[in-house]
mmCIF file of C-alpha atoms in Angstrom:
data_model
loop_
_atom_site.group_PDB
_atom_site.id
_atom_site.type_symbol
_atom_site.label_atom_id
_atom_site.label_comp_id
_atom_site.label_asym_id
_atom_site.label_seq_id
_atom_site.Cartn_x
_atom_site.Cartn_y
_atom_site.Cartn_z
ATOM 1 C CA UNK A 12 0.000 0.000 0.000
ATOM 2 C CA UNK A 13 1.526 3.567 -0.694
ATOM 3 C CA UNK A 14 2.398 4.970 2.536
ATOM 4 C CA UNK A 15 -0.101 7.183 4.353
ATOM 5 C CA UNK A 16 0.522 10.864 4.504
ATOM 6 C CA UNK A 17 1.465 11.509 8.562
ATOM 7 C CA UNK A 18 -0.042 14.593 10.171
ATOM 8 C CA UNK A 19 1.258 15.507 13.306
ATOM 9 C CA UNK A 20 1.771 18.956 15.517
ATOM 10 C CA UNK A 21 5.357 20.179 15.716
ATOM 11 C CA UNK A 22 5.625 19.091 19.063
ATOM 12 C CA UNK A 23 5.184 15.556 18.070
ATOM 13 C CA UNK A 24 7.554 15.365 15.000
ATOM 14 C CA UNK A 25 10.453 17.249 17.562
ATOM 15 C CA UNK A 26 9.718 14.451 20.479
ATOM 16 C CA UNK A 27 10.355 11.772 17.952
ATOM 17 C CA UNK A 28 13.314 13.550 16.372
ATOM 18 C CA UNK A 29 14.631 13.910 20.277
ATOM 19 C CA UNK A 30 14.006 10.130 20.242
ATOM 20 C CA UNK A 31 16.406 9.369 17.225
ATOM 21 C CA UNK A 32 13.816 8.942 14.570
ATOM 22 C CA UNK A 33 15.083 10.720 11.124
ATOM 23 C CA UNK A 34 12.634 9.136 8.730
ATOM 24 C CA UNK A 35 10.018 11.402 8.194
ATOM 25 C CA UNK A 36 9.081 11.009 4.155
ATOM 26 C CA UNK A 37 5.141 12.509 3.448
ATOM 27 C CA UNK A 38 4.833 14.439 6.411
ATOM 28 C CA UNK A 39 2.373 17.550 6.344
ATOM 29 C CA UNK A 40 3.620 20.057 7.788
ATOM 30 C CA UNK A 41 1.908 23.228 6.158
ATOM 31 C CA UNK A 42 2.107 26.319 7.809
ATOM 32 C CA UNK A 43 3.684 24.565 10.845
ATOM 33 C CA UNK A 44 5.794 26.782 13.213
ATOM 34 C CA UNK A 45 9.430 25.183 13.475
ATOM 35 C CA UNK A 46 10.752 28.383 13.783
ATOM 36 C CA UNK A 47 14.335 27.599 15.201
ATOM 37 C CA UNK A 48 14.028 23.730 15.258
ATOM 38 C CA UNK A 49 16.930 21.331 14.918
ATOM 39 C CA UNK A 50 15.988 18.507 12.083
ATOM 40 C CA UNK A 51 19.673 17.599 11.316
ATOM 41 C CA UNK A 52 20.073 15.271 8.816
ATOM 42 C CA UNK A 53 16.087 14.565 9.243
ATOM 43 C CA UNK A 54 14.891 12.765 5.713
ATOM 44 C CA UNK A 55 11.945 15.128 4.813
ATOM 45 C CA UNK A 56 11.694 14.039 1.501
ATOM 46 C CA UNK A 57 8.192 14.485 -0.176
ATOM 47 C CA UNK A 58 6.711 16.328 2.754
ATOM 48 C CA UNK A 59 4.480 19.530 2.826
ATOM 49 C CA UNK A 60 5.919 21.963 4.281
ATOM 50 C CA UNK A 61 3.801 24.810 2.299
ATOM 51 C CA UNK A 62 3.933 28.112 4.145
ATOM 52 C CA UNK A 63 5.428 26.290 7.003
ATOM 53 C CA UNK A 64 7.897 29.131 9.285
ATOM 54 C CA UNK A 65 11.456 27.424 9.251
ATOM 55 C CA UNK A 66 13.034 30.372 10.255
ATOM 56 C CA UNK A 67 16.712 30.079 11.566
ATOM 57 C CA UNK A 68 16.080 26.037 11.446
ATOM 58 C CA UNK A 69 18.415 23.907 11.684
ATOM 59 C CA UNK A 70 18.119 21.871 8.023
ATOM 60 C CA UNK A 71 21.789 20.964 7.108
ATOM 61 C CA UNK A 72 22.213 17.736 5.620
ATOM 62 C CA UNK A 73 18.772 16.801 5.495
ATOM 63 C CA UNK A 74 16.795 14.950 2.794
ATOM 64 C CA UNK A 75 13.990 17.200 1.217
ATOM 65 C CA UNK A 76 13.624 15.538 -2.056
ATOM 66 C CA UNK A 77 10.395 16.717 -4.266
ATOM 67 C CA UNK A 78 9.522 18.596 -1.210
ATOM 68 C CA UNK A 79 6.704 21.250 -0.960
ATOM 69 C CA UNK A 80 8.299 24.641 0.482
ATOM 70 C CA UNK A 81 6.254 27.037 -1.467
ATOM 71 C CA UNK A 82 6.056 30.155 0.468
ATOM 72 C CA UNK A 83 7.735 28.863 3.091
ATOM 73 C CA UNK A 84 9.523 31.503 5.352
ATOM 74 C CA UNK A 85 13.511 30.523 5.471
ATOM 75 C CA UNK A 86 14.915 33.732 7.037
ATOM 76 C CA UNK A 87 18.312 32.366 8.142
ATOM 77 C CA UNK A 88 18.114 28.961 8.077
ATOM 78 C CA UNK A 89 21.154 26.868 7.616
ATOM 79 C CA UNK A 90 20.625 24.101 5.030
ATOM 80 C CA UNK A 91 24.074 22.950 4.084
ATOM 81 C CA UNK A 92 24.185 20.262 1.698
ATOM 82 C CA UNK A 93 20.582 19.885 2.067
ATOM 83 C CA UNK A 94 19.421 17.806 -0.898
ATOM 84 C CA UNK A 95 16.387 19.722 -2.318
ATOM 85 C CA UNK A 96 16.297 17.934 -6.069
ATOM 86 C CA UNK A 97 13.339 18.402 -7.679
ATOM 87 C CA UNK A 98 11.909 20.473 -4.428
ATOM 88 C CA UNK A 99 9.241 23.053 -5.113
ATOM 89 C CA UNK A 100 10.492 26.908 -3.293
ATOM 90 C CA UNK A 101 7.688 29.445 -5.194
ATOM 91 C CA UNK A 102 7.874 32.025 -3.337
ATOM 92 C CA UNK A 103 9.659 31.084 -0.551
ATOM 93 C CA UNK A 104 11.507 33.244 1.832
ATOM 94 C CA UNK A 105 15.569 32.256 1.713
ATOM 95 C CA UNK A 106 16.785 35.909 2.682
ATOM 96 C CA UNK A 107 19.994 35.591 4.624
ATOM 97 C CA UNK A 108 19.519 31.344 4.339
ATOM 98 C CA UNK A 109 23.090 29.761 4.418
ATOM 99 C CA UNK A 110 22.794 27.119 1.598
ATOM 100 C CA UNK A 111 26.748 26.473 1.486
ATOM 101 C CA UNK A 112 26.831 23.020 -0.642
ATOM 102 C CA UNK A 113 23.080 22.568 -1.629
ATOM 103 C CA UNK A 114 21.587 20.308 -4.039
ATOM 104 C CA UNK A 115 19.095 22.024 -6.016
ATOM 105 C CA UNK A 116 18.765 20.377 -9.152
ATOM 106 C CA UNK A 117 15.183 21.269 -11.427
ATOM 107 C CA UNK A 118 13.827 23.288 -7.897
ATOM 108 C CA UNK A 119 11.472 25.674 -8.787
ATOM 109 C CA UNK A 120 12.561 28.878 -7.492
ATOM 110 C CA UNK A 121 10.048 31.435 -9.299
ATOM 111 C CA UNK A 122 9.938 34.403 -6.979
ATOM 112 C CA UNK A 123 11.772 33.087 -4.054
ATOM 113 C CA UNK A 124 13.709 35.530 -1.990
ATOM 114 C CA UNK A 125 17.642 34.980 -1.980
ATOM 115 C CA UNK A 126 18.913 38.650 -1.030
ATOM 116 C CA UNK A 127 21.719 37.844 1.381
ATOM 117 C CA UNK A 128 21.757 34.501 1.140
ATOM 118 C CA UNK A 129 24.911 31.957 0.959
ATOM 119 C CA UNK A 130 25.282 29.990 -1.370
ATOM 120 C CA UNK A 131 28.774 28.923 -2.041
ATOM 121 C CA UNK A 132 29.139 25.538 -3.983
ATOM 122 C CA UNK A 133 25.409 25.327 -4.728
ATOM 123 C CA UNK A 134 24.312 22.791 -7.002
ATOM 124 C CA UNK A 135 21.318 24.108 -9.252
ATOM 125 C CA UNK A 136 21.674 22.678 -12.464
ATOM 126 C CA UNK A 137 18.304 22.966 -14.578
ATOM 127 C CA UNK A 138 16.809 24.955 -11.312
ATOM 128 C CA UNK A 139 13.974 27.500 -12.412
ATOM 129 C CA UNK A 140 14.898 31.270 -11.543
ATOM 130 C CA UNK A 141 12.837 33.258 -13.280
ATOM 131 C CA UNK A 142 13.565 37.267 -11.742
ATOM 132 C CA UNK A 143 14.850 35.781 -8.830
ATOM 133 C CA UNK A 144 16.339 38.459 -6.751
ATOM 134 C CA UNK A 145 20.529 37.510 -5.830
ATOM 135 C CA UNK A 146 21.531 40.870 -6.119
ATOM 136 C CA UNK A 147 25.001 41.061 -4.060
ATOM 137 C CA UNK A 148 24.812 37.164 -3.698
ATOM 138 C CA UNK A 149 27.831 35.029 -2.804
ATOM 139 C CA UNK A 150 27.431 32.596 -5.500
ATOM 140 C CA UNK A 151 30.896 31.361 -5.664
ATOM 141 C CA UNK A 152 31.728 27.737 -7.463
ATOM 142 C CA UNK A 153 27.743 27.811 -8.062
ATOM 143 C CA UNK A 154 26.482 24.993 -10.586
ATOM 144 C CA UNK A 155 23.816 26.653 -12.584
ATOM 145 C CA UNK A 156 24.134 24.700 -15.689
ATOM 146 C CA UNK A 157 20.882 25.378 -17.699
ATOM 147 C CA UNK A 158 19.157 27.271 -15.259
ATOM 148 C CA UNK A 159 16.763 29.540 -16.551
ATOM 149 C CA UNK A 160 17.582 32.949 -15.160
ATOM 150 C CA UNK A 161 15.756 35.011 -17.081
ATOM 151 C CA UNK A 162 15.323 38.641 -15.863
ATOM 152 C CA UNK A 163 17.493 37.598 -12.559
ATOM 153 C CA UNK A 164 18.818 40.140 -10.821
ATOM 154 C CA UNK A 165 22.324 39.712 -10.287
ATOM 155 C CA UNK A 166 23.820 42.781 -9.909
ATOM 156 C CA UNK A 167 26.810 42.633 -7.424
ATOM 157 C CA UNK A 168 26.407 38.985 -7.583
ATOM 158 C CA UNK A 169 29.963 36.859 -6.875
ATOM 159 C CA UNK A 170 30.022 34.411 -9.403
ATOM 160 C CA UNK A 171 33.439 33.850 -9.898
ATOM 161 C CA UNK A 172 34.251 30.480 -10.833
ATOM 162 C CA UNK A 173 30.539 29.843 -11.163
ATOM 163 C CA UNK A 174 29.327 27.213 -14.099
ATOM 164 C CA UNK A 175 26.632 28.833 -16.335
ATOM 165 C CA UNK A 176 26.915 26.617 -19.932
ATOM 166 C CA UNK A 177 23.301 26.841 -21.065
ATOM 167 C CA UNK A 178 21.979 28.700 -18.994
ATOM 168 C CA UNK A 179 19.235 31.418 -19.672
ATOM 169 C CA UNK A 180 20.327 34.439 -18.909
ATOM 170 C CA UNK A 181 18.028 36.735 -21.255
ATOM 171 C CA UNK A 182 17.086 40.148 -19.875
ATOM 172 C CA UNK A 183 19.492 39.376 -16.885
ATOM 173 C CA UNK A 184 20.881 42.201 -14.639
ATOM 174 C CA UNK A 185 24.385 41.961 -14.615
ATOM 175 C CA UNK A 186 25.689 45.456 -13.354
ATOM 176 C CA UNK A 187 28.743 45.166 -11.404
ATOM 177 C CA UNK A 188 28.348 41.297 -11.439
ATOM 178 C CA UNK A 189 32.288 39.412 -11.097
ATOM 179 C CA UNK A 190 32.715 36.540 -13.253
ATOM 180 C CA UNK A 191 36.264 35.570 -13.408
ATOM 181 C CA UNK A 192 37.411 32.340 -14.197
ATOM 182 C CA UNK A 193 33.134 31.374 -14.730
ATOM 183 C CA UNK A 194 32.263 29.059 -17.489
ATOM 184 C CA UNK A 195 29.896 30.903 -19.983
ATOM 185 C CA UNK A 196 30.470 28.741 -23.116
ATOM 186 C CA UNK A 197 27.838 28.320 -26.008
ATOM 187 C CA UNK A 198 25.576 31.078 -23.842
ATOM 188 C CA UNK A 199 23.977 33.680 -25.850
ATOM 189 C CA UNK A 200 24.265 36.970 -24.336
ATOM 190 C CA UNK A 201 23.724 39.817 -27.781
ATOM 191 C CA UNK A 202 24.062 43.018 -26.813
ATOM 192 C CA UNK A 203 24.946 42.620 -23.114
ATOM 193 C CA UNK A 204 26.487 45.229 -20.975
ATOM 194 C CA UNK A 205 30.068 43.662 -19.604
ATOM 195 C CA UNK A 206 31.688 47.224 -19.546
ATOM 196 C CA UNK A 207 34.691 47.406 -17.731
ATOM 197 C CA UNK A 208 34.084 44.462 -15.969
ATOM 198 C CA UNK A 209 36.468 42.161 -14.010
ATOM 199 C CA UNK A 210 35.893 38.561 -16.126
ATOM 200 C CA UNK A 211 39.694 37.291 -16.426
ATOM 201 C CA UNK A 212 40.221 33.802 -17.565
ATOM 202 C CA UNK A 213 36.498 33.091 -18.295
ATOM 203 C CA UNK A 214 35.365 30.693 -20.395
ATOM 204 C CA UNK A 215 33.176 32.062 -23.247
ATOM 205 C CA UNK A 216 33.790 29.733 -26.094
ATOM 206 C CA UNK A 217 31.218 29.154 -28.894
ATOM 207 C CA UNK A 218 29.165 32.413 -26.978
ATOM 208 C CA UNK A 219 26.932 34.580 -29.314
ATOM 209 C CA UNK A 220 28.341 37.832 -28.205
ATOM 210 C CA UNK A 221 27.030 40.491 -31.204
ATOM 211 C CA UNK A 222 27.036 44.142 -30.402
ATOM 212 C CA UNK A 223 28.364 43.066 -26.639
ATOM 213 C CA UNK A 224 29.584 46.223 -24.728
ATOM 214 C CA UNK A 225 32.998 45.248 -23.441
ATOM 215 C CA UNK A 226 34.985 48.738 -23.220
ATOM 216 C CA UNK A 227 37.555 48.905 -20.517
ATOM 217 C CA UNK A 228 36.486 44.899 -19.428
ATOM 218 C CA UNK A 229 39.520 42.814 -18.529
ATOM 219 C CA UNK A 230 39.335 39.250 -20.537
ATOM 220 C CA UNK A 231 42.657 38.790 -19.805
ATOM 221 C CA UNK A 232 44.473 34.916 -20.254
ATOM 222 C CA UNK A 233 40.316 33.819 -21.280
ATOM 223 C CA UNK A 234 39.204 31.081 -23.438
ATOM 224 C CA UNK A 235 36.916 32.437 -25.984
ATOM 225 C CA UNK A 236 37.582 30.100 -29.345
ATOM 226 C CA UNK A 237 34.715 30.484 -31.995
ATOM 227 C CA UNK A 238 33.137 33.626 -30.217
ATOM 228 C CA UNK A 239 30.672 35.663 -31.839
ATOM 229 C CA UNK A 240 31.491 39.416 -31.441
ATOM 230 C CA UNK A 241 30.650 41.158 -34.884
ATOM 231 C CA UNK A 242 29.953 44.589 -34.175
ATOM 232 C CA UNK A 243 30.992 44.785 -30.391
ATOM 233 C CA UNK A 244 32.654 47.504 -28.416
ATOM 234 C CA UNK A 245 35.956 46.069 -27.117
ATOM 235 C CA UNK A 246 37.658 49.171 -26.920
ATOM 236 C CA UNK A 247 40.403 49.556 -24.488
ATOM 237 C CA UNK A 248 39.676 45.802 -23.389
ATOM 238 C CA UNK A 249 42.356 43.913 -22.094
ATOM 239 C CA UNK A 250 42.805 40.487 -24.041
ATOM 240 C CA UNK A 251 46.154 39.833 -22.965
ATOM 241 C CA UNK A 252 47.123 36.357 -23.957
ATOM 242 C CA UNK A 253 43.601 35.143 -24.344
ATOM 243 C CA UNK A 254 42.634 32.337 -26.516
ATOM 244 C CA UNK A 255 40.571 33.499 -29.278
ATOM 245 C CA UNK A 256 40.765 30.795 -32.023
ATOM 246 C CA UNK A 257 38.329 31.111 -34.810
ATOM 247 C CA UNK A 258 36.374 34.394 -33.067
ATOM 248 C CA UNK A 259 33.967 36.236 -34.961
ATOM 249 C CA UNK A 260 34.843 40.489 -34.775
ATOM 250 C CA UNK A 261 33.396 41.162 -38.107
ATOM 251 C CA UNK A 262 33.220 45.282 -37.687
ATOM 252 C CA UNK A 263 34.283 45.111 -34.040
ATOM 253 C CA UNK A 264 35.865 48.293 -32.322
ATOM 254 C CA UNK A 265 38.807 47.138 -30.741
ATOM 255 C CA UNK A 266 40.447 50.225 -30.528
ATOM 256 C CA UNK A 267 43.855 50.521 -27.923
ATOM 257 C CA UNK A 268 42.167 47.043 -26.818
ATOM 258 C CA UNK A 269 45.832 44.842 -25.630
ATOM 259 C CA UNK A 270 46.013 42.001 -27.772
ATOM 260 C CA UNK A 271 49.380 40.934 -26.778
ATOM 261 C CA UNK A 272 50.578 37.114 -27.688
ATOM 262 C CA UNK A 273 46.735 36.445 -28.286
ATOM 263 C CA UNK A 274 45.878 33.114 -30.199
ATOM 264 C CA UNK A 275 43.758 34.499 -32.944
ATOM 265 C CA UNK A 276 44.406 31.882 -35.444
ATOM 266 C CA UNK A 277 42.018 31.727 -38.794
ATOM 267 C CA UNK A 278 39.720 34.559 -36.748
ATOM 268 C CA UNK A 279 37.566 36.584 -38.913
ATOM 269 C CA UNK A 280 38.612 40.177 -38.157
ATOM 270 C CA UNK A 281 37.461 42.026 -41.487
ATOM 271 C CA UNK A 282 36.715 45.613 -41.100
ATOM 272 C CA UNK A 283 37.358 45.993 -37.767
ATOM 273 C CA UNK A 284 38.482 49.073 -36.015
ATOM 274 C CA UNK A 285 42.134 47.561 -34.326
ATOM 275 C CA UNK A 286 43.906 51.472 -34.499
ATOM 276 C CA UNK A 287 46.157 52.000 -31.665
ATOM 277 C CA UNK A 288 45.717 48.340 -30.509
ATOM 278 C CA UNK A 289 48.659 46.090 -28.874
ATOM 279 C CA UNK A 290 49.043 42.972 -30.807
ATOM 280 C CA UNK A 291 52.797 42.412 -30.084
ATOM 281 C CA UNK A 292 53.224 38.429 -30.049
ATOM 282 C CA UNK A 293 49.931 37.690 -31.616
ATOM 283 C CA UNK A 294 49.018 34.743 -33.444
ATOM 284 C CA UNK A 295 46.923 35.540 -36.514
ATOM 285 C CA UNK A 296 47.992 32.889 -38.983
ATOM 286 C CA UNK A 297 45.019 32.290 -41.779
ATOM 287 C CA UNK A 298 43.120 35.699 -40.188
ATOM 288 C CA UNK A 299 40.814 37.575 -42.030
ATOM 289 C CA UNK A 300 42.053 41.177 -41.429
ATOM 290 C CA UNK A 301 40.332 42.441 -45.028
ATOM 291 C CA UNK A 302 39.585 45.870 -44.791
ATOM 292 C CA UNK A 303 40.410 45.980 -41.088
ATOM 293 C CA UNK A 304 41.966 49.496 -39.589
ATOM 294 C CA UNK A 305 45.563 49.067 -37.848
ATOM 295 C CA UNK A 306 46.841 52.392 -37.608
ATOM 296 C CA UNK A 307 49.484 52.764 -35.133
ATOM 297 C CA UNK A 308 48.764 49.389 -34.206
ATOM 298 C CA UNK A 309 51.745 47.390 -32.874
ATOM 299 C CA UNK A 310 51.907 44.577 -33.991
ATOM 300 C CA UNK A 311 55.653 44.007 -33.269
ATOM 301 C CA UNK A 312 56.650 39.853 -33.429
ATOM 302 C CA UNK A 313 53.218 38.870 -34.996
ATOM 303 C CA UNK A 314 52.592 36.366 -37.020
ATOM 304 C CA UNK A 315 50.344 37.098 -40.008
ATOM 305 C CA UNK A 316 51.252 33.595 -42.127
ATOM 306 C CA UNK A 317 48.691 33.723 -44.369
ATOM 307 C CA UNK A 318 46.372 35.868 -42.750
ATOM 308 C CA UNK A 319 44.073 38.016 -45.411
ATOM 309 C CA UNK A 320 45.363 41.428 -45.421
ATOM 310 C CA UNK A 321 43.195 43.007 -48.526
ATOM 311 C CA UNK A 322 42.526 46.569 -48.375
ATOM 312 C CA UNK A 323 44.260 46.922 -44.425
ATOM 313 C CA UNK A 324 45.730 49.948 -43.326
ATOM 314 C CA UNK A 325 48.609 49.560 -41.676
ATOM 315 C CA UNK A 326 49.192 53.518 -41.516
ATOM 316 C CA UNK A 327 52.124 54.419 -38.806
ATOM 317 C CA UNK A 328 51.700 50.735 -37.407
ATOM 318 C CA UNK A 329 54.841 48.807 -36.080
ATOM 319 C CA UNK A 330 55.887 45.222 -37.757
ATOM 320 C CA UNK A 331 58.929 44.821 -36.440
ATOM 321 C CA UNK A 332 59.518 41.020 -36.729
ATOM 322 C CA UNK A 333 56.195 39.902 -37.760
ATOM 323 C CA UNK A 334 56.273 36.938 -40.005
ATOM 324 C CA UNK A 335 53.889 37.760 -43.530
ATOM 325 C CA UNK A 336 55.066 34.659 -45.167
ATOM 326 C CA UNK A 337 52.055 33.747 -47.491
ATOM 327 C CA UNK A 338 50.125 36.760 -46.326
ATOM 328 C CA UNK A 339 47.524 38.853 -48.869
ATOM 329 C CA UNK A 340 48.376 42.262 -49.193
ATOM 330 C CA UNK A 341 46.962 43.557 -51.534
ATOM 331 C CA UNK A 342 45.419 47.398 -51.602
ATOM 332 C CA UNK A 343 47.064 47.279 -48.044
ATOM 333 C CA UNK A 344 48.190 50.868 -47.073
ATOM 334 C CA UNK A 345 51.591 49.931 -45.105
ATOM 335 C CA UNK A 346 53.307 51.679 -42.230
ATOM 336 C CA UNK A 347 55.250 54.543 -44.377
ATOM 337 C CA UNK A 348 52.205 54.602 -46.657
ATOM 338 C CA UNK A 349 52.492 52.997 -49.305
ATOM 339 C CA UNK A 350 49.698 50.917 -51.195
ATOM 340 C CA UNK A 351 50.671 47.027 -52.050
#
């Protein structure tokens, strides 16, 4: 027979805990008062807890698998490494919650309150998040692998190191947001604002990045191979040894941007504005550079084996050492110039 949904008053399910018991699977709990109750390690799992007040509870470790929590009030509560997979939170009330090593995978989080909450090492792969507030959030090491996060706010979030790969990040707020060494690959985030952020040695490979705002951002030592950033502001962005493979900057403006011993191998630069920029040391063998603007550029030890130089200008730029074996120069305006 399926297993009878308990009811019980809090006083009864906090004797038995007392007693040892941990297994308490279907219990209905909604709108119970457990404010400041210790259920460590309790197994909770498919229970109602709907509106219940957990306040400053004691949850870490415990099991709370497919569990109802929808408007449940979590001010403060400590539920490290609860497991919560497949748990339903609409709603719910997580300000200042410590959720340091939680498994949230598929929760539904529409609405819940997070401002203030911890949540290093979080698991929430496939979680819902629809304008879910973690503005200022400690979201360090988070998993949010294909999390929708649509109109989040995450401004002043900490999300360094944090794994986002498919994840939905459409009409996100992102202002002031730090992202270093996070893994953003295959995301598409057109037209974003990543001005003069800090987002060194991200990983933002195969991301659709068109008309991106980047000016001033340092993307320093990143992997970013096959990127889409055709018509983006890069100015003044620091690239510095970054691996750029294949990128897309098809009428880019990365102007003074520091390029230095970048690997943009067989990347499709064509008309892009690169005046002033620091390429010393670059790789751009098989490049598309047609029609690109270089002026002043220095581009000192680079090699441009067989990149596509068409219709460049090279006006006042620097090439001391560069290797042009096999390179198309044609129409190029050169450094003193003159037109190949």
């Amino acid at each position: 027979m399926k297993k009878e949904i308990l009811n019980m008053k809090e006083t009864e399910i906090l004797e038995r805990y007392l007693r040892g018991e941990r297994d308490f699977r279907g219990i209905d709990l909604t709108a119970a008062n457990l404010i400041g109750a210790k259920l460590i390690a309790a197994n909770l799992s498919g229970s109602n807890l709907k509106e219940a007040s957990l306040a400053r509870a004691y949850l870490e470790r415990c099991f709370m698998l497919e569990a109802n929590l929808n408007g449940a009030f979590l001010y403060g509560t400590n539920l490290n490494y609860a497991k919560l997979r497949d748990s339903c939170l609409i709603e719910a009330d997580l300000t200042k919650a410590d959720l340091s090593g939680a498994q949230l995978h598929k929760a539904n989080l529409r609405g819940a309150k997070l401002s203030g909450a911890v949540m290093s090492w979080v698991t929430l792969y496939r979680a819902n998040l629809p304008g879910v507030n973690l503005c200022g959030a400690n979201l360090n090491g988070i998993n949010l692998r294909s999390a929708n996060l649509e109109k989040a706010n995450l401004n002043w979030a900490n999300l360094t190191g944090a794994r986002l790969s498919g994840a939905n990040l459409r009409g996100a707020q992102l202002n002031g947001v730090k992202l270093e060494k996070a893994f953003l690959n295959g995301l598409t985030l057109e037209a974003i604002d990543f001005s003069s952020l800090e987002l060194s040695e991200i990983k933002l490979s195969g991301a659709k990045m068109a008309g991106a705002n980047l000016q001033g951002t340092n993307l320093k030592d990143s992997q970013m191979r096959f990127i889409r950033l055709d018509e983006a502001n890069l100015q003044q962005a620091n690239l510095q040894g970054s691996n750029i493979r294949g990128g897309q900057f098809i009428k880019a403006n990365l102007m003074k941007a520091d390029l230095q011993e970048c690997d943009l191998r067989n990347a499709d630069l064509s008309n892009t504005n690169l005046n002033l920029a620091n390429l010393r040391g670059a790789d751009l063998t098989g490049a598309n550079l047609r029609g690109a603007y270089l002026w002043g550029a220095n581009l000192d030890g680079a090699n441009l084996e067989n990149a596509d130089l068409r219709d460049a200008s090279f006006r006042d730029a620097t090439l001391n050492g560069a290797i042009l074996n096999g390179a198309i120069l044609t129409g190029a305006i050169m450094p003193d110039g003159r037109i190949r």
